[in-house]
mmCIF file of C-alpha atoms in Angstrom:
data_model
loop_
_atom_site.group_PDB
_atom_site.id
_atom_site.type_symbol
_atom_site.label_atom_id
_atom_site.label_comp_id
_atom_site.label_asym_id
_atom_site.label_seq_id
_atom_site.Cartn_x
_atom_site.Cartn_y
_atom_site.Cartn_z
ATOM 1 C CA ALA A 1 85.664 115.918 128.317
ATOM 2 C CA GLN A 2 87.237 114.500 125.209
ATOM 3 C CA SER A 3 87.323 110.864 124.115
ATOM 4 C CA VAL A 4 88.717 108.838 121.249
ATOM 5 C CA SER A 5 87.249 105.724 119.684
ATOM 6 C CA GLN A 6 89.219 103.334 117.497
ATOM 7 C CA HIS A 7 86.977 100.864 115.747
ATOM 8 C CA ASN A 8 89.417 98.155 114.747
ATOM 9 C CA HIS A 9 91.208 96.485 117.633
ATOM 10 C CA HIS A 10 92.965 93.796 115.633
ATOM 11 C CA VAL A 11 93.747 93.898 111.926
ATOM 12 C CA ILE A 12 95.554 91.210 109.955
ATOM 13 C CA LEU A 13 96.655 91.909 106.404
ATOM 14 C CA SER A 14 98.919 90.483 103.772
ATOM 15 C CA GLU A 15 101.737 92.550 102.337
ATOM 16 C CA ALA A 16 100.651 94.986 99.613
ATOM 17 C CA ALA A 17 97.104 95.157 100.952
ATOM 18 C CA SER A 18 95.599 98.563 101.636
ATOM 19 C CA LEU A 19 95.049 99.756 105.188
ATOM 20 C CA GLU A 20 92.497 102.022 106.758
ATOM 21 C CA LEU A 21 92.170 102.398 110.512
ATOM 22 C CA GLY A 22 89.207 104.299 111.873
ATOM 23 C CA CYS A 23 89.384 106.974 114.553
ATOM 24 C CA ASN A 24 86.558 109.120 115.863
ATOM 25 C CA TYR A 25 86.762 111.660 118.635
ATOM 26 C CA SER A 26 84.394 113.666 120.734
ATOM 27 C CA TYR A 27 85.221 117.188 121.810
ATOM 28 C CA GLY A 28 83.259 120.381 121.678
ATOM 29 C CA GLY A 29 85.979 122.613 120.336
ATOM 30 C CA THR A 30 89.005 122.751 118.073
ATOM 31 C CA VAL A 31 91.422 119.869 118.290
ATOM 32 C CA ASN A 32 94.893 118.779 117.370
ATOM 33 C CA LEU A 33 94.945 115.192 116.113
ATOM 34 C CA PHE A 34 97.676 112.583 116.138
ATOM 35 C CA TRP A 35 98.504 109.044 115.169
ATOM 36 C CA TYR A 36 101.244 107.346 117.156
ATOM 37 C CA VAL A 37 102.863 104.012 116.392
ATOM 38 C CA GLN A 38 104.576 101.504 118.636
ATOM 39 C CA TYR A 39 106.730 98.951 116.839
ATOM 40 C CA PRO A 40 107.525 95.729 118.719
ATOM 41 C CA GLY A 41 110.011 96.428 121.472
ATOM 42 C CA GLN A 42 110.108 100.159 120.802
ATOM 43 C CA HIS A 43 108.591 103.227 122.398
ATOM 44 C CA LEU A 44 105.593 105.147 121.155
ATOM 45 C CA GLN A 45 106.484 107.590 118.413
ATOM 46 C CA LEU A 46 104.644 110.111 116.312
ATOM 47 C CA LEU A 47 103.414 108.908 112.926
ATOM 48 C CA LEU A 48 101.627 112.065 111.821
ATOM 49 C CA LYS A 49 99.736 115.050 113.147
ATOM 50 C CA TYR A 50 97.082 117.559 112.165
ATOM 51 C CA PHE A 51 96.829 121.039 113.612
ATOM 52 C CA SER A 52 95.179 123.083 110.860
ATOM 53 C CA GLY A 53 95.138 123.653 107.102
ATOM 54 C CA ASP A 54 94.978 120.862 104.523
ATOM 55 C CA PRO A 55 92.884 118.095 106.120
ATOM 56 C CA LEU A 56 94.906 115.432 104.317
ATOM 57 C CA VAL A 57 98.191 115.030 106.133
ATOM 58 C CA LYS A 58 101.114 112.845 105.265
ATOM 59 C CA GLY A 59 103.370 111.182 107.760
ATOM 60 C CA ILE A 60 106.360 108.894 107.795
ATOM 61 C CA LYS A 61 106.646 105.626 105.904
ATOM 62 C CA GLY A 62 103.893 106.397 103.406
ATOM 63 C CA PHE A 63 101.090 106.841 105.915
ATOM 64 C CA GLU A 64 98.454 109.526 105.555
ATOM 65 C CA ALA A 65 95.369 110.583 107.459
ATOM 66 C CA GLU A 66 92.332 112.631 106.611
ATOM 67 C CA PHE A 67 90.555 114.931 109.023
ATOM 68 C CA ILE A 68 86.822 115.126 108.339
ATOM 69 C CA LYS A 69 85.466 117.731 110.719
ATOM 70 C CA SER A 70 81.796 116.953 110.066
ATOM 71 C CA LYS A 71 82.354 113.327 111.014
ATOM 72 C CA PHE A 72 84.770 113.991 113.891
ATOM 73 C CA SER A 73 87.066 111.491 112.227
ATOM 74 C CA PHE A 74 90.780 111.180 111.571
ATOM 75 C CA ASN A 75 91.278 107.884 109.743
ATOM 76 C CA LEU A 76 94.711 106.513 108.980
ATOM 77 C CA ARG A 77 95.494 105.047 105.570
ATOM 78 C CA LYS A 78 98.288 103.397 103.675
ATOM 79 C CA PRO A 79 97.864 102.158 100.100
ATOM 80 C CA SER A 80 100.217 99.191 100.398
ATOM 81 C CA VAL A 81 101.388 97.813 103.738
ATOM 82 C CA GLN A 82 104.680 96.098 104.405
ATOM 83 C CA TRP A 83 105.668 93.465 106.927
ATOM 84 C CA SER A 84 107.573 96.171 108.799
ATOM 85 C CA ASP A 85 104.299 98.018 109.462
ATOM 86 C CA THR A 86 103.396 95.399 112.039
ATOM 87 C CA ALA A 87 102.808 97.488 115.165
ATOM 88 C CA GLU A 88 100.264 99.030 117.527
ATOM 89 C CA TYR A 89 98.627 102.220 116.247
ATOM 90 C CA PHE A 90 97.088 104.793 118.558
ATOM 91 C CA CYS A 91 94.915 107.738 117.663
ATOM 92 C CA ALA A 92 95.078 110.730 120.029
ATOM 93 C CA VAL A 93 93.338 114.059 120.386
ATOM 94 C CA ASN A 94 94.332 117.215 122.213
ATOM 95 C CA GLY A 95 91.644 119.819 122.681
ATOM 96 C CA ARG A 96 92.636 123.423 122.172
ATOM 97 C CA GLY A 97 91.423 126.533 123.897
ATOM 98 C CA GLY A 98 91.774 125.428 127.472
ATOM 99 C CA SER A 99 91.994 121.642 127.513
ATOM 100 C CA TYR A 100 95.494 120.467 126.772
ATOM 101 C CA ILE A 101 95.175 116.867 127.885
ATOM 102 C CA PRO A 102 96.232 114.433 125.167
ATOM 103 C CA THR A 103 93.710 111.573 125.158
ATOM 104 C CA PHE A 104 94.350 108.244 123.455
ATOM 105 C CA GLY A 105 92.205 105.590 121.888
ATOM 106 C CA ARG A 106 92.656 101.970 122.933
ATOM 107 C CA GLY A 107 94.811 101.199 119.942
ATOM 108 C CA THR A 108 94.781 98.878 116.945
ATOM 109 C CA SER A 109 97.095 95.930 116.662
ATOM 110 C CA LEU A 110 98.172 95.489 113.034
ATOM 111 C CA ILE A 111 99.832 92.284 111.876
ATOM 112 C CA VAL A 112 101.122 92.152 108.316
ATOM 113 C CA HIS A 113 101.945 88.739 106.914
ATOM 114 C CA PRO A 114 104.798 88.556 104.385
ATOM 115 C CA GLU B 1 118.918 115.357 120.902
ATOM 116 C CA ALA B 2 118.527 113.004 123.838
ATOM 117 C CA GLY B 3 115.077 111.496 124.250
ATOM 118 C CA VAL B 4 112.939 110.956 127.316
ATOM 119 C CA ALA B 5 114.747 108.763 129.833
ATOM 120 C CA GLN B 6 112.923 106.419 132.179
ATOM 121 C CA SER B 7 114.026 103.937 134.810
ATOM 122 C CA PRO B 8 113.754 101.205 135.752
ATOM 123 C CA ARG B 9 112.622 99.442 132.574
ATOM 124 C CA TYR B 10 111.192 96.504 134.497
ATOM 125 C CA LYS B 11 110.070 96.019 138.079
ATOM 126 C CA ILE B 12 108.457 93.065 139.799
ATOM 127 C CA ILE B 13 107.046 93.535 143.283
ATOM 128 C CA GLU B 14 104.538 91.892 145.566
ATOM 129 C CA LYS B 15 101.234 93.529 146.384
ATOM 130 C CA ARG B 16 101.373 96.046 149.209
ATOM 131 C CA GLN B 17 104.988 96.860 148.424
ATOM 132 C CA SER B 18 106.061 100.244 147.115
ATOM 133 C CA VAL B 19 107.756 101.234 143.871
ATOM 134 C CA ALA B 20 109.096 104.414 142.325
ATOM 135 C CA PHE B 21 109.661 105.338 138.694
ATOM 136 C CA TRP B 22 111.882 108.112 137.442
ATOM 137 C CA CYS B 23 111.655 110.209 134.311
ATOM 138 C CA ASN B 24 113.912 112.809 132.746
ATOM 139 C CA PRO B 25 112.206 114.671 129.891
ATOM 140 C CA ILE B 26 113.741 116.152 126.789
ATOM 141 C CA SER B 27 115.763 119.211 127.691
ATOM 142 C CA GLY B 28 113.660 122.361 127.536
ATOM 143 C CA HIS B 29 110.304 120.608 127.514
ATOM 144 C CA ALA B 30 108.103 122.358 130.028
ATOM 145 C CA THR B 31 105.290 119.817 130.089
ATOM 146 C CA LEU B 32 105.668 116.325 131.515
ATOM 147 C CA TYR B 33 103.077 113.557 131.579
ATOM 148 C CA TRP B 34 102.743 110.212 133.292
ATOM 149 C CA TYR B 35 100.490 107.701 131.549
ATOM 150 C CA GLN B 36 99.428 104.229 132.626
ATOM 151 C CA GLN B 37 99.039 101.651 129.873
ATOM 152 C CA ILE B 38 97.358 98.411 130.829
ATOM 153 C CA LEU B 39 97.756 95.508 128.406
ATOM 154 C CA GLY B 40 95.307 95.817 125.524
ATOM 155 C CA GLN B 41 94.370 99.399 126.303
ATOM 156 C CA GLY B 42 95.529 102.835 125.256
ATOM 157 C CA PRO B 43 97.588 105.081 127.507
ATOM 158 C CA LYS B 44 95.578 106.711 130.287
ATOM 159 C CA LEU B 45 96.779 110.012 131.705
ATOM 160 C CA LEU B 46 97.658 109.922 135.395
ATOM 161 C CA ILE B 47 99.159 113.359 135.863
ATOM 162 C CA GLN B 48 100.347 116.320 133.819
ATOM 163 C CA PHE B 49 102.918 118.862 134.981
ATOM 164 C CA GLN B 50 103.643 122.266 133.507
ATOM 165 C CA ASN B 51 107.116 123.125 134.793
ATOM 166 C CA ASN B 52 106.838 122.094 138.467
ATOM 167 C CA GLY B 53 103.089 122.712 138.824
ATOM 168 C CA VAL B 54 100.312 120.147 138.417
ATOM 169 C CA VAL B 55 97.958 120.834 135.492
ATOM 170 C CA ASP B 56 95.750 117.775 135.829
ATOM 171 C CA ASP B 57 95.779 114.859 138.243
ATOM 172 C CA SER B 58 92.095 114.007 138.137
ATOM 173 C CA GLN B 59 92.742 110.370 137.197
ATOM 174 C CA LEU B 60 95.555 109.769 139.665
ATOM 175 C CA PRO B 61 94.507 107.369 142.473
ATOM 176 C CA LYS B 62 95.756 109.668 145.177
ATOM 177 C CA ASP B 63 95.305 107.166 147.981
ATOM 178 C CA ARG B 64 98.220 105.166 146.590
ATOM 179 C CA PHE B 65 99.858 107.124 143.772
ATOM 180 C CA SER B 66 101.940 110.250 144.125
ATOM 181 C CA ALA B 67 104.100 112.212 141.726
ATOM 182 C CA GLU B 68 106.384 115.151 141.956
ATOM 183 C CA ARG B 69 108.450 117.255 139.614
ATOM 184 C CA LEU B 70 110.801 119.242 141.769
ATOM 185 C CA LYS B 71 112.693 122.040 140.008
ATOM 186 C CA GLY B 72 110.587 121.547 136.908
ATOM 187 C CA VAL B 73 112.852 119.001 135.259
ATOM 188 C CA ASP B 74 112.817 115.316 136.171
ATOM 189 C CA SER B 75 109.910 113.599 137.851
ATOM 190 C CA THR B 76 109.169 110.648 140.111
ATOM 191 C CA LEU B 77 105.992 108.569 140.219
ATOM 192 C CA LYS B 78 105.435 106.472 143.330
ATOM 193 C CA ILE B 79 102.966 103.729 144.130
ATOM 194 C CA GLN B 80 102.460 102.748 147.750
ATOM 195 C CA PRO B 81 100.998 100.256 148.463
ATOM 196 C CA ALA B 82 100.776 98.510 145.104
ATOM 197 C CA LYS B 83 97.763 96.429 144.078
ATOM 198 C CA LEU B 84 97.522 93.660 141.515
ATOM 199 C CA GLU B 85 95.603 95.948 139.154
ATOM 200 C CA ASP B 86 98.556 98.365 139.061
ATOM 201 C CA SER B 87 100.392 95.940 136.770
ATOM 202 C CA ALA B 88 100.960 98.047 133.664
ATOM 203 C CA VAL B 89 103.512 99.999 131.689
ATOM 204 C CA TYR B 90 104.089 103.467 133.086
ATOM 205 C CA LEU B 91 104.913 105.869 130.309
ATOM 206 C CA CYS B 92 106.540 109.222 130.713
ATOM 207 C CA ALA B 93 106.170 111.783 127.953
ATOM 208 C CA SER B 94 107.152 115.380 127.468
ATOM 209 C CA SER B 95 106.183 118.175 125.157
ATOM 210 C CA SER B 96 107.289 121.692 124.476
ATOM 211 C CA SER B 97 105.119 124.773 124.583
ATOM 212 C CA SER B 98 105.794 127.043 121.673
ATOM 213 C CA SER B 99 104.104 130.442 121.605
ATOM 214 C CA GLY B 100 102.562 129.641 124.966
ATOM 215 C CA GLU B 101 100.365 126.803 123.660
ATOM 216 C CA ASN B 102 100.942 123.140 124.257
ATOM 217 C CA THR B 103 100.081 121.367 120.994
ATOM 218 C CA GLY B 104 99.841 117.976 122.628
ATOM 219 C CA GLU B 105 102.574 116.433 120.494
ATOM 220 C CA LEU B 106 104.236 113.990 122.836
ATOM 221 C CA PHE B 107 107.691 112.470 122.998
ATOM 222 C CA PHE B 108 107.661 109.203 124.910
ATOM 223 C CA GLY B 109 110.208 107.300 126.912
ATOM 224 C CA GLU B 110 110.661 103.534 126.711
ATOM 225 C CA GLY B 111 108.287 102.972 129.617
ATOM 226 C CA SER B 112 108.602 101.147 132.920
ATOM 227 C CA ARG B 113 106.863 97.795 133.030
ATOM 228 C CA LEU B 114 105.486 96.958 136.475
ATOM 229 C CA THR B 115 104.344 93.501 137.484
ATOM 230 C CA VAL B 116 102.588 93.170 140.835
ATOM 231 C CA LEU B 117 102.365 89.610 142.187
#
């Protein structure tokens, strides 16, 4: 079985601060990794994804994430947050090679003060 | 490209009543998922369809929940009878399967918020 752990449940930052949200997963095989975002009043949407290749992936709105295989981690980063980044962020994993069940972490609520 | 459509957006019922949610995935997407998202938690998979067959329903409370995807397109999730703890947002998502592998990249609908009183 696969599982996802997000360490920060609530994060409050001021604009221009740097952001890093932790995500660790457990799965015995190869995985596809995702970060989804849910802005207030909107549906969940993809922020970025990692399938293979360069472990540093870039997504929309200046977000990036780094896959560290040895640590089973896929942390999300942004050098300078904006008020419009206020949202819920969910890390998700999809095991490959037989298990195609996308599993989500519990999410991190990010509030950015102007 | 039209997104994933869900209805109704909101539903309030009393416990022991029944409710049904409908989902129409993105055209051509073979895989359809129903997730339950309780306030403060991440989405939890209830059932996954590949075309009109069930791939995984291990976390579906089958004594009260049922789902079907006739003809491999739209899907209905039913709860009967509802309990207080079923209050949640029910999310429908779809994904395509390129080269025979489902990557797990999901496209979500707006969700159906259920309140059970």
